[in-house]
Amino acid sequence: LDRNISFSLYMTHGGTTFGHWGGANSPAYSAMCSSYDYDAPISEAGWATPKYHKLREFMANYMAPGEVQPEIPDAFPVIEIPEFELKETALLFENLPEPKTSRDIKPMEHFDQGWGSILYRTTLPAVKAGTTLLIDEVHDWAQVFIDGKLIGRLDRRRGEFTIKLPATAAGARLDILIEAMGRVNFDKAIHDRKGITNKVALITESSSDELKDWQVYNLPVDYSFVKDKNYTPGKKVEAPAYYRATFNLETPGDVFLDMQTWGKGMVWVNGKAMGRFWEIGPQQTLFMPGCWLKKGENEIIVLDLKGPEKASVKGLKTPILDMLRPEAPLTNRKEGQNLNLKNEKPVGQGSLKAGNGWQEVKFDAPVQASHFCLEALNAQDGKDNAAIAEFYLLDENGKPLSRQHWKIAYADSEETYGGNFTADKIFDLQESTYWSTARGAKYPHQVVIDLRETVTVFGFRYLPRAEEGYPGMIKDYKAYAKMTPFSY
């Protein structure tokens, strides 16, 4: 500002996305929650935060003569809603629409649907125990049922596309319920089809048989679709279901709906789609503008695809946007897991030059690989920390290989307490985010990438952190590439 240079704030006001409008990043696939509060100077609910006041005070120093800052508008009234139970339920599998038929698997868009969930149903042949069910690909979160019994769940964020099946008699009903989460909003993955994008197959040691002849049920997010279910009095169930209730208000106002006791799904209030919830967090509340509430009776409908711990809702005066309850560890290293490189031969080794900006390394010869490991032996600053902002592999022509399907198979250390510095940040297209090892973790450090395809590798590009002094920048390294997974 002293040099009269403009700047932008991301975000000044993030707000909330409502409905199913939250987007996603890729690679690695990461769906956004409904809140876009972003810890912005103006909060999700339009409040002027302490950060806003500091910014306003600072900007006053750079106003032109005669300029005056406008008054800050008052915040809208905020209310509380006492806890109430949702005692009417409608099981999803008992309230299906008319199906569409398809010989082959097609994505959601083929069936004229853009958001929500979709159910694929077919009949199984006789299945031996241990047979692998391949769903190629899950976009984005799947539950697999056989004759109504939950077999397991698959999560695109974790690259999960297979599940082991129990022994099953011929004629059993296979249901694959898919929830579409956020659509990728930039780069090559923006063509983000939802549902199942390619095929479903049964795989054994000796065969691979694609399943055909599907009944497909559209489960959109329109209020007209969710309100006309066969709701009956009942308690919570451990199955996909709709829940409905009414609550009364003397005075409407802005409120945050507390969804902490629910699993995964979506909420409608007075016909308005409030947004998505997921127990894993960090968002545990949904912002409800008071203008969509009314004095007297109000209706709420909740679709929970997993099943709630308790089918109740209450309204809070403040949001909960920072509570993580992950279903799986946040890091890419299993308990007790240690990478074994003892019998591996490096395809490249050397030293990087100290300094900010991209560096490129070429190997002596190209190599075919589907798995890659970068081992950092020490740091430029002599400390324990290792960091990578962005990382590319190069093909035989020195061109960057696609990272679209990469998956972190292993990282010896990742910082998750002081921030989100997991290893997938090395290919997230964001130079400002980075993988960082945890404090106190000693060198050497390794990160292993499952490329999920066979490629020719002839080198790599490495970008250290952009800050002054390039903290955590790797000095000496070894690179390994092979066609089979590494040993642990």
Short mmCIF file of C-alpha atoms in Angstrom, two decimals:
data_model
loop_
_atom_site.label_atom_id
_atom_site.label_comp_id
_atom_site.label_asym_id
_atom_site.label_seq_id
_atom_site.Cartn_x
_atom_site.Cartn_y
_atom_site.Cartn_z
CA LEU A 1 0.00 0.00 0.00
CA ASP A 2 2.91 2.34 0.66
CA ARG A 3 3.82 1.81 -3.01
CA ASN A 4 0.22 2.30 -4.20
CA ILE A 5 -0.11 -1.35 -5.19
CA SER A 6 -3.57 -2.91 -5.02
CA PHE A 7 -4.27 -6.26 -3.36
CA SER A 8 -7.16 -8.65 -2.96
CA LEU A 9 -8.47 -10.57 0.02
CA TYR A 10 -9.46 -14.21 -0.31
CA MET A 11 -12.01 -14.07 1.15
CA THR A 12 -13.40 -10.73 2.34
CA HIS A 13 -16.71 -12.52 2.84
CA GLY A 14 -17.00 -16.21 2.06
CA GLY A 15 -20.53 -16.80 3.25
CA THR A 16 -22.08 -20.21 2.69
CA THR A 17 -22.89 -22.21 -0.43
CA PHE A 18 -26.27 -23.74 0.55
CA GLY A 19 -27.70 -26.82 -1.10
CA HIS A 20 -25.26 -28.98 -3.03
CA TRP A 21 -23.32 -26.04 -4.45
CA GLY A 22 -20.05 -26.61 -2.57
CA GLY A 23 -17.20 -27.35 -4.98
CA ALA A 24 -14.06 -29.47 -4.78
CA ASN A 25 -10.34 -29.39 -5.44
CA SER A 26 -8.35 -31.96 -7.43
CA PRO A 27 -5.80 -33.44 -7.36
CA ALA A 28 -6.09 -34.89 -4.75
CA TYR A 29 -9.89 -34.90 -4.70
CA SER A 30 -11.16 -32.89 -1.74
CA ALA A 31 -14.77 -31.76 -1.48
CA MET A 32 -15.56 -28.46 0.22
CA CYS A 33 -18.01 -28.21 3.08
CA SER A 34 -21.11 -26.01 2.79
CA SER A 35 -19.70 -23.20 4.89
CA TYR A 36 -17.31 -20.88 3.10
CA ASP A 37 -16.69 -18.75 6.18
CA TYR A 38 -12.93 -18.92 5.51
CA ASP A 39 -12.22 -17.05 8.76
CA ALA A 40 -12.85 -14.00 6.60
CA PRO A 41 -13.09 -10.43 7.95
CA ILE A 42 -16.86 -10.61 7.36
CA SER A 43 -18.19 -13.88 8.77
CA GLU A 44 -20.48 -16.46 7.23
CA ALA A 45 -23.43 -14.69 8.88
CA GLY A 46 -22.31 -11.20 7.78
CA TRP A 47 -20.76 -10.19 11.10
CA ALA A 48 -17.91 -7.69 11.25
CA THR A 49 -15.17 -9.67 13.02
CA PRO A 50 -12.17 -8.34 15.01
CA LYS A 51 -10.14 -9.04 11.86
CA TYR A 52 -12.50 -6.75 9.93
CA HIS A 53 -12.08 -3.92 12.44
CA LYS A 54 -8.28 -4.26 12.31
CA LEU A 55 -8.38 -4.17 8.51
CA ARG A 56 -10.73 -1.19 8.48
CA GLU A 57 -8.51 0.70 10.89
CA PHE A 58 -5.45 -0.08 8.78
CA MET A 59 -7.10 0.91 5.48
CA ALA A 60 -8.09 4.27 6.97
CA ASN A 61 -4.43 5.25 6.77
CA TYR A 62 -4.53 5.05 2.96
CA MET A 63 -7.76 6.90 2.18
CA ALA A 64 -7.74 9.84 -0.20
CA PRO A 65 -8.38 13.31 1.23
CA GLY A 66 -12.08 13.78 1.87
CA GLU A 67 -12.92 10.07 1.83
CA VAL A 68 -14.96 8.79 4.77
CA GLN A 69 -15.57 5.19 5.78
CA PRO A 70 -19.26 4.26 5.93
CA GLU A 71 -20.92 3.10 9.11
CA ILE A 72 -20.76 -0.63 9.82
CA PRO A 73 -24.28 -2.08 9.55
CA ASP A 74 -25.70 -3.81 12.58
CA ALA A 75 -25.63 -7.59 12.58
CA PHE A 76 -28.93 -9.36 12.10
CA PRO A 77 -30.56 -10.73 15.26
CA VAL A 78 -29.47 -14.22 16.27
CA ILE A 79 -31.70 -16.73 18.04
CA GLU A 80 -31.43 -20.10 19.74
CA ILE A 81 -33.72 -23.05 19.08
CA PRO A 82 -34.18 -25.59 21.89
CA GLU A 83 -33.30 -29.16 20.98
CA PHE A 84 -36.10 -31.15 19.38
CA GLU A 85 -36.36 -34.67 17.94
CA LEU A 86 -37.25 -35.67 14.40
CA LYS A 87 -39.77 -38.44 14.97
CA GLU A 88 -41.04 -39.07 11.44
CA THR A 89 -38.92 -41.27 9.19
CA ALA A 90 -39.01 -42.56 5.63
CA LEU A 91 -36.50 -45.25 4.70
CA LEU A 92 -34.74 -44.40 1.47
CA PHE A 93 -34.94 -47.94 0.06
CA GLU A 94 -38.69 -48.02 0.74
CA ASN A 95 -39.30 -44.68 -0.97
CA LEU A 96 -37.57 -45.04 -4.30
CA PRO A 97 -38.80 -43.37 -7.50
CA GLU A 98 -39.46 -45.26 -10.70
CA PRO A 99 -36.17 -46.67 -12.02
CA LYS A 100 -34.50 -46.14 -15.34
CA THR A 101 -32.84 -49.07 -17.05
CA SER A 102 -29.38 -49.24 -18.56
CA ARG A 103 -27.43 -52.15 -19.99
CA ASP A 104 -24.15 -50.51 -18.97
CA ILE A 105 -23.07 -48.31 -16.11
CA LYS A 106 -23.42 -44.60 -16.89
CA PRO A 107 -22.66 -41.51 -14.80
CA MET A 108 -25.37 -39.49 -13.12
CA GLU A 109 -25.53 -36.89 -15.88
CA HIS A 110 -26.60 -39.55 -18.41
CA PHE A 111 -29.79 -39.91 -16.36
CA ASP A 112 -30.50 -36.16 -16.43
CA GLN A 113 -29.34 -35.49 -12.88
CA GLY A 114 -26.70 -33.03 -11.72
CA TRP A 115 -26.70 -33.14 -7.91
CA GLY A 116 -27.65 -35.39 -5.03
CA SER A 117 -27.43 -39.16 -4.81
CA ILE A 118 -28.06 -42.01 -7.23
CA LEU A 119 -28.73 -45.71 -6.69
CA TYR A 120 -27.46 -48.41 -9.06
CA ARG A 121 -29.12 -51.83 -8.66
CA THR A 122 -28.49 -55.18 -10.34
CA THR A 123 -28.59 -58.92 -9.65
CA LEU A 124 -25.43 -60.82 -8.74
CA PRO A 125 -24.33 -64.21 -10.04
CA ALA A 126 -23.01 -66.70 -7.49
CA VAL A 127 -20.07 -65.02 -5.76
CA LYS A 128 -17.22 -66.74 -3.93
CA ALA A 129 -15.99 -65.29 -0.65
CA GLY A 130 -13.14 -62.85 -1.20
CA THR A 131 -14.21 -61.80 -4.68
CA THR A 132 -13.33 -58.16 -5.34
CA LEU A 133 -16.03 -55.74 -6.40
CA LEU A 134 -14.44 -53.02 -8.54
CA ILE A 135 -16.35 -49.75 -8.92
CA ASP A 136 -14.57 -47.67 -11.56
CA GLU A 137 -14.79 -44.90 -10.49
CA VAL A 138 -16.67 -43.84 -7.36
CA HIS A 139 -17.70 -40.19 -7.67
CA ASP A 140 -17.79 -39.52 -4.82
CA TRP A 141 -18.93 -41.53 -1.77
CA ALA A 142 -20.43 -45.01 -2.07
CA GLN A 143 -22.23 -47.50 0.12
CA VAL A 144 -22.47 -51.10 -1.08
CA PHE A 145 -25.41 -53.28 -0.01
CA ILE A 146 -26.26 -56.93 -0.74
CA ASP A 147 -29.90 -57.81 -0.13
CA GLY A 148 -30.18 -54.67 1.98
CA LYS A 149 -27.18 -55.41 4.20
CA LEU A 150 -24.36 -52.87 4.25
CA ILE A 151 -21.11 -54.47 3.03
CA GLY A 152 -18.90 -51.40 3.13
CA ARG A 153 -18.23 -47.82 2.08
CA LEU A 154 -15.86 -46.33 -0.49
CA ASP A 155 -14.48 -42.79 -0.45
CA ARG A 156 -13.08 -41.09 -3.55
CA ARG A 157 -10.93 -38.82 -1.38
CA ARG A 158 -8.94 -41.85 -0.29
CA GLY A 159 -8.81 -43.47 -3.72
CA GLU A 160 -11.10 -46.33 -2.67
CA PHE A 161 -12.68 -48.20 -5.58
CA THR A 162 -12.67 -51.88 -4.51
CA ILE A 163 -14.31 -53.91 -1.77
CA LYS A 164 -14.22 -57.61 -0.84
CA LEU A 165 -17.53 -59.44 -1.05
CA PRO A 166 -18.80 -62.32 1.09
CA ALA A 167 -19.98 -65.59 -0.45
CA THR A 168 -23.30 -64.83 -2.10
CA ALA A 169 -25.89 -67.02 -3.82
CA ALA A 170 -26.95 -66.27 -7.38
CA GLY A 171 -29.83 -63.82 -7.56
CA ALA A 172 -28.78 -61.62 -4.64
CA ARG A 173 -29.54 -57.91 -5.07
CA LEU A 174 -26.57 -55.56 -5.33
CA ASP A 175 -27.23 -51.92 -4.46
CA ILE A 176 -24.59 -49.22 -4.89
CA LEU A 177 -25.72 -45.92 -3.38
CA ILE A 178 -23.54 -43.00 -4.49
CA GLU A 179 -23.54 -39.49 -3.09
CA ALA A 180 -22.15 -36.81 -5.38
CA MET A 181 -20.13 -34.36 -3.31
CA GLY A 182 -18.49 -31.20 -4.64
CA ARG A 183 -17.68 -30.77 -8.32
CA VAL A 184 -14.07 -30.02 -9.19
CA ASN A 185 -13.92 -26.33 -10.04
CA PHE A 186 -10.68 -25.86 -11.98
CA ASP A 187 -8.00 -27.45 -14.17
CA LYS A 188 -8.31 -30.66 -16.21
CA ALA A 189 -10.51 -32.47 -13.69
CA ILE A 190 -13.28 -29.89 -14.14
CA HIS A 191 -15.13 -32.42 -16.34
CA ASP A 192 -16.21 -34.16 -13.15
CA ARG A 193 -18.94 -36.69 -13.90
CA LYS A 194 -20.80 -38.03 -10.86
CA GLY A 195 -22.11 -41.43 -9.80
CA ILE A 196 -20.15 -44.33 -11.33
CA THR A 197 -18.15 -43.14 -14.31
CA ASN A 198 -17.02 -46.31 -16.11
CA LYS A 199 -17.92 -49.82 -14.97
CA VAL A 200 -18.57 -52.27 -12.13
CA ALA A 201 -16.87 -55.67 -12.22
CA LEU A 202 -16.36 -58.83 -10.18
CA ILE A 203 -12.68 -59.75 -10.04
CA THR A 204 -11.11 -63.04 -8.97
CA GLU A 205 -7.63 -64.46 -9.51
CA SER A 206 -8.73 -65.97 -12.81
CA SER A 207 -11.45 -63.67 -14.16
CA SER A 208 -12.89 -60.19 -14.45
CA ASP A 209 -16.61 -60.01 -15.24
CA GLU A 210 -18.34 -56.70 -15.82
CA LEU A 211 -21.82 -56.44 -14.31
CA LYS A 212 -24.64 -55.42 -16.64
CA ASP A 213 -28.39 -54.72 -16.70
CA TRP A 214 -28.83 -51.97 -14.15
CA GLN A 215 -31.85 -50.31 -12.62
CA VAL A 216 -30.97 -46.71 -11.82
CA TYR A 217 -32.83 -44.53 -9.30
CA ASN A 218 -32.41 -40.75 -9.34
CA LEU A 219 -32.33 -39.18 -5.87
CA PRO A 220 -32.15 -35.43 -6.54
CA VAL A 221 -31.93 -32.62 -3.98
CA ASP A 222 -35.16 -30.85 -4.95
CA TYR A 223 -37.54 -30.15 -2.07
CA SER A 224 -40.43 -31.43 -4.20
CA PHE A 225 -38.67 -34.81 -4.24
CA VAL A 226 -37.86 -35.12 -0.52
CA LYS A 227 -41.18 -33.86 0.88
CA ASP A 228 -43.40 -36.46 -0.78
CA LYS A 229 -42.17 -39.54 1.06
CA ASN A 230 -44.10 -42.01 3.15
CA TYR A 231 -43.13 -40.52 6.51
CA THR A 232 -44.26 -42.57 9.49
CA PRO A 233 -43.69 -42.22 13.24
CA GLY A 234 -40.48 -43.97 14.20
CA LYS A 235 -37.07 -43.71 15.80
CA LYS A 236 -33.66 -43.33 14.19
CA VAL A 237 -32.43 -46.16 11.98
CA GLU A 238 -28.95 -47.29 10.94
CA ALA A 239 -29.78 -47.05 7.26
CA PRO A 240 -30.26 -44.30 4.67
CA ALA A 241 -33.44 -42.45 5.57
CA TYR A 242 -35.31 -39.15 5.51
CA TYR A 243 -36.37 -37.55 8.80
CA ARG A 244 -39.03 -34.89 9.28
CA ALA A 245 -40.27 -32.66 12.10
CA THR A 246 -41.73 -29.24 12.82
CA PHE A 247 -40.63 -26.65 15.36
CA ASN A 248 -42.23 -23.41 16.51
CA LEU A 249 -40.71 -19.95 16.82
CA GLU A 250 -41.96 -16.81 18.52
CA THR A 251 -39.40 -14.61 16.79
CA PRO A 252 -37.38 -15.67 13.72
CA GLY A 253 -33.70 -14.79 13.44
CA ASP A 254 -30.41 -16.04 12.07
CA VAL A 255 -29.37 -19.35 13.63
CA PHE A 256 -26.81 -22.13 13.25
CA LEU A 257 -28.33 -25.62 13.04
CA ASP A 258 -26.29 -28.04 15.16
CA MET A 259 -25.85 -31.31 13.22
CA GLN A 260 -23.25 -32.94 15.49
CA THR A 261 -25.33 -36.05 16.19
CA TRP A 262 -25.96 -36.85 12.51
CA GLY A 263 -23.97 -38.92 10.01
CA LYS A 264 -23.81 -37.64 6.43
CA GLY A 265 -26.42 -35.94 4.32
CA MET A 266 -28.39 -32.78 3.68
CA VAL A 267 -30.95 -30.49 5.38
CA TRP A 268 -34.03 -28.62 4.12
CA VAL A 269 -35.88 -26.01 6.21
CA ASN A 270 -39.17 -24.61 4.95
CA GLY A 271 -38.30 -25.96 1.53
CA LYS A 272 -34.87 -24.31 1.40
CA ALA A 273 -31.81 -26.55 0.98
CA MET A 274 -29.47 -25.46 3.78
CA GLY A 275 -26.46 -27.54 2.79
CA ARG A 276 -24.59 -30.74 3.42
CA PHE A 277 -23.33 -32.13 6.71
CA TRP A 278 -20.80 -34.84 7.53
CA GLU A 279 -19.84 -35.97 10.98
CA ILE A 280 -16.12 -35.89 10.16
CA GLY A 281 -16.19 -32.07 10.20
CA PRO A 282 -14.71 -29.56 10.50
CA GLN A 283 -18.14 -27.98 9.92
CA GLN A 284 -20.73 -29.14 12.46
CA THR A 285 -23.35 -26.37 12.02
CA LEU A 286 -25.33 -25.07 9.06
CA PHE A 287 -26.09 -21.35 8.77
CA MET A 288 -29.82 -20.63 8.53
CA PRO A 289 -30.76 -17.05 7.56
CA GLY A 290 -33.63 -15.73 9.64
CA CYS A 291 -35.45 -14.51 6.53
CA TRP A 292 -36.18 -18.15 5.65
CA LEU A 293 -37.77 -18.84 9.04
CA LYS A 294 -41.22 -17.71 10.11
CA LYS A 295 -43.19 -17.06 13.25
CA GLY A 296 -45.10 -20.16 14.25
CA GLU A 297 -44.56 -23.59 12.66
CA ASN A 298 -41.46 -24.37 10.61
CA GLU A 299 -40.61 -27.63 8.83
CA ILE A 300 -37.26 -29.42 8.73
CA ILE A 301 -36.30 -32.48 6.65
CA VAL A 302 -32.98 -34.28 7.06
CA LEU A 303 -31.60 -36.90 4.68
CA ASP A 304 -29.02 -39.00 6.52
CA LEU A 305 -27.27 -41.51 4.28
CA LYS A 306 -25.51 -43.23 7.18
CA GLY A 307 -27.86 -42.92 10.11
CA PRO A 308 -27.65 -40.54 13.08
CA GLU A 309 -26.36 -41.15 16.57
CA LYS A 310 -29.36 -39.15 17.74
CA ALA A 311 -32.13 -37.78 15.52
CA SER A 312 -32.32 -34.32 17.04
CA VAL A 313 -31.46 -30.74 16.07
CA LYS A 314 -30.95 -27.53 18.00
CA GLY A 315 -30.16 -23.98 16.98
CA LEU A 316 -27.03 -22.19 18.21
CA LYS A 317 -26.05 -18.52 18.25
CA THR A 318 -22.50 -19.23 17.08
CA PRO A 319 -21.13 -21.66 14.47
CA ILE A 320 -18.96 -24.73 14.96
CA LEU A 321 -16.55 -24.78 12.03
CA ASP A 322 -13.38 -26.28 13.49
CA MET A 323 -14.31 -29.67 14.97
CA LEU A 324 -12.67 -32.63 13.24
CA ARG A 325 -13.92 -36.16 13.86
CA PRO A 326 -12.15 -38.13 11.11
CA GLU A 327 -13.22 -41.68 10.28
CA ALA A 328 -9.64 -42.58 9.42
CA PRO A 329 -6.21 -41.23 10.37
CA LEU A 330 -5.38 -37.92 8.74
CA THR A 331 -1.88 -39.09 7.84
CA ASN A 332 -0.66 -41.45 5.10
CA ARG A 333 1.22 -43.86 7.35
CA LYS A 334 -0.36 -46.80 9.09
CA GLU A 335 0.48 -47.49 12.70
CA GLY A 336 3.79 -49.37 12.90
CA GLN A 337 4.39 -49.00 9.14
CA ASN A 338 7.99 -48.41 8.02
CA LEU A 339 9.21 -48.11 4.44
CA ASN A 340 11.92 -50.65 3.51
CA LEU A 341 14.33 -49.35 0.85
CA LYS A 342 17.17 -51.71 1.77
CA ASN A 343 17.04 -53.70 -1.47
CA GLU A 344 15.95 -50.84 -3.73
CA LYS A 345 18.30 -49.17 -6.22
CA PRO A 346 17.89 -45.42 -6.76
CA VAL A 347 17.10 -44.24 -10.28
CA GLY A 348 18.57 -40.88 -9.36
CA GLN A 349 20.39 -39.18 -6.51
CA GLY A 350 22.09 -35.88 -5.94
CA SER A 351 21.74 -32.47 -4.35
CA LEU A 352 19.33 -29.59 -4.91
CA LYS A 353 20.59 -26.01 -4.95
CA ALA A 354 19.53 -23.71 -2.13
CA GLY A 355 17.02 -21.08 -3.19
CA ASN A 356 13.39 -20.34 -3.95
CA GLY A 357 11.75 -21.34 -7.21
CA TRP A 358 11.46 -24.47 -9.32
CA GLN A 359 14.33 -26.91 -9.77
CA GLU A 360 14.49 -29.67 -12.37
CA VAL A 361 16.32 -32.99 -12.10
CA LYS A 362 16.99 -35.44 -14.96
CA PHE A 363 17.87 -39.10 -14.40
CA ASP A 364 20.59 -40.93 -16.33
CA ALA A 365 17.98 -42.94 -18.22
CA PRO A 366 14.17 -43.12 -18.43
CA VAL A 367 12.44 -45.82 -16.40
CA GLN A 368 9.00 -47.44 -16.49
CA ALA A 369 7.17 -47.07 -13.19
CA SER A 370 3.82 -47.11 -11.45
CA HIS A 371 5.23 -46.27 -8.00
CA PHE A 372 7.68 -43.51 -7.08
CA CYS A 373 9.53 -42.62 -3.90
CA LEU A 374 11.46 -39.46 -3.09
CA GLU A 375 13.76 -39.83 -0.10
CA ALA A 376 15.08 -36.63 1.46
CA LEU A 377 18.38 -37.20 3.26
CA ASN A 378 18.85 -33.77 4.84
CA ALA A 379 17.79 -30.12 4.63
CA GLN A 380 19.49 -27.02 3.29
CA ASP A 381 19.24 -25.36 6.72
CA GLY A 382 20.51 -28.42 8.60
CA LYS A 383 17.28 -28.76 10.59
CA ASP A 384 14.89 -31.73 10.84
CA ASN A 385 11.98 -30.39 8.81
CA ALA A 386 11.33 -31.37 5.17
CA ALA A 387 8.84 -29.58 2.92
CA ILE A 388 7.61 -29.74 -0.68
CA ALA A 389 5.19 -27.18 -2.13
CA GLU A 390 4.69 -28.81 -5.55
CA PHE A 391 6.19 -31.85 -7.27
CA TYR A 392 6.02 -33.15 -10.85
CA LEU A 393 7.45 -36.21 -12.56
CA LEU A 394 8.84 -35.69 -16.06
CA ASP A 395 8.41 -37.97 -19.07
CA GLU A 396 11.10 -38.95 -21.58
CA ASN A 397 10.63 -35.60 -23.35
CA GLY A 398 11.01 -33.61 -20.17
CA LYS A 399 7.29 -32.78 -20.03
CA PRO A 400 5.30 -32.96 -16.77
CA LEU A 401 3.24 -36.13 -16.37
CA SER A 402 -0.41 -35.91 -15.38
CA ARG A 403 -0.96 -36.04 -11.62
CA GLN A 404 -4.71 -36.44 -11.87
CA HIS A 405 -4.87 -39.96 -10.43
CA TRP A 406 -1.92 -39.83 -8.05
CA LYS A 407 -2.38 -41.14 -4.55
CA ILE A 408 -0.02 -40.89 -1.59
CA ALA A 409 0.85 -44.44 -0.58
CA TYR A 410 3.14 -43.49 2.29
CA ALA A 411 4.72 -40.51 4.01
CA ASP A 412 7.02 -41.08 6.95
CA SER A 413 5.85 -37.89 8.69
CA GLU A 414 3.14 -35.26 8.19
CA GLU A 415 2.28 -32.23 10.29
CA THR A 416 -1.44 -32.27 11.12
CA TYR A 417 -1.57 -30.61 14.54
CA GLY A 418 -0.35 -27.13 13.65
CA GLY A 419 -2.12 -27.15 10.29
CA ASN A 420 -3.04 -29.26 7.28
CA PHE A 421 0.35 -30.19 5.81
CA THR A 422 -0.30 -33.71 4.52
CA ALA A 423 1.70 -35.16 1.64
CA ASP A 424 -1.06 -34.81 -0.96
CA LYS A 425 -0.32 -31.08 -0.94
CA ILE A 426 2.64 -31.78 -3.25
CA PHE A 427 0.25 -32.26 -6.19
CA ASP A 428 -2.74 -30.06 -5.34
CA LEU A 429 -1.91 -27.29 -7.88
CA GLN A 430 -1.51 -24.80 -5.01
CA GLU A 431 1.99 -23.39 -4.62
CA SER A 432 1.03 -21.80 -1.30
CA THR A 433 0.20 -25.15 0.35
CA TYR A 434 2.83 -27.76 1.09
CA TRP A 435 3.77 -31.07 2.66
CA SER A 436 5.67 -30.58 5.89
CA THR A 437 7.01 -33.21 8.24
CA ALA A 438 5.98 -33.08 11.89
CA ARG A 439 8.05 -31.22 14.41
CA GLY A 440 10.79 -33.38 15.87
CA ALA A 441 10.68 -36.03 13.13
CA LYS A 442 14.26 -36.81 12.08
CA TYR A 443 15.75 -37.28 8.62
CA PRO A 444 15.67 -39.18 6.32
CA HIS A 445 12.11 -38.44 5.18
CA GLN A 446 10.24 -40.31 2.45
CA VAL A 447 7.09 -39.80 0.42
CA VAL A 448 5.75 -42.59 -1.81
CA ILE A 449 3.34 -41.92 -4.69
CA ASP A 450 1.09 -44.56 -6.24
CA LEU A 451 0.85 -43.26 -9.82
CA ARG A 452 -2.07 -45.63 -10.54
CA GLU A 453 -0.86 -46.13 -14.10
CA THR A 454 2.35 -47.13 -15.86
CA VAL A 455 4.39 -44.18 -17.07
CA THR A 456 7.89 -43.40 -18.30
CA VAL A 457 9.81 -41.28 -15.78
CA PHE A 458 12.95 -39.34 -16.71
CA GLY A 459 13.19 -36.86 -13.85
CA PHE A 460 11.25 -34.53 -11.58
CA ARG A 461 10.51 -30.91 -10.77
CA TYR A 462 10.64 -29.72 -7.18
CA LEU A 463 9.26 -26.50 -5.69
CA PRO A 464 10.25 -25.55 -2.12
CA ARG A 465 8.19 -23.33 0.14
CA ALA A 466 7.97 -19.74 -1.09
CA GLU A 467 8.86 -18.02 2.18
CA GLU A 468 12.16 -16.25 2.71
CA GLY A 469 14.81 -18.78 3.61
CA TYR A 470 12.84 -21.61 1.89
CA PRO A 471 12.17 -23.46 5.20
CA GLY A 472 12.36 -27.25 5.00
CA MET A 473 13.99 -27.24 1.58
CA ILE A 474 15.56 -30.60 0.75
CA LYS A 475 19.28 -30.73 0.04
CA ASP A 476 20.44 -34.30 -0.70
CA TYR A 477 17.96 -36.82 -2.10
CA LYS A 478 17.48 -40.27 -3.58
CA ALA A 479 14.73 -41.16 -6.04
CA TYR A 480 13.25 -44.63 -6.54
CA ALA A 481 10.85 -45.79 -9.26
CA LYS A 482 9.42 -49.27 -9.82
CA MET A 483 6.56 -51.22 -11.34
CA THR A 484 5.43 -52.88 -8.11
CA PRO A 485 4.54 -51.41 -4.71
CA PHE A 486 7.32 -50.69 -2.25
CA SER A 487 7.85 -52.97 0.74
CA TYR A 488 7.01 -52.01 4.30
#
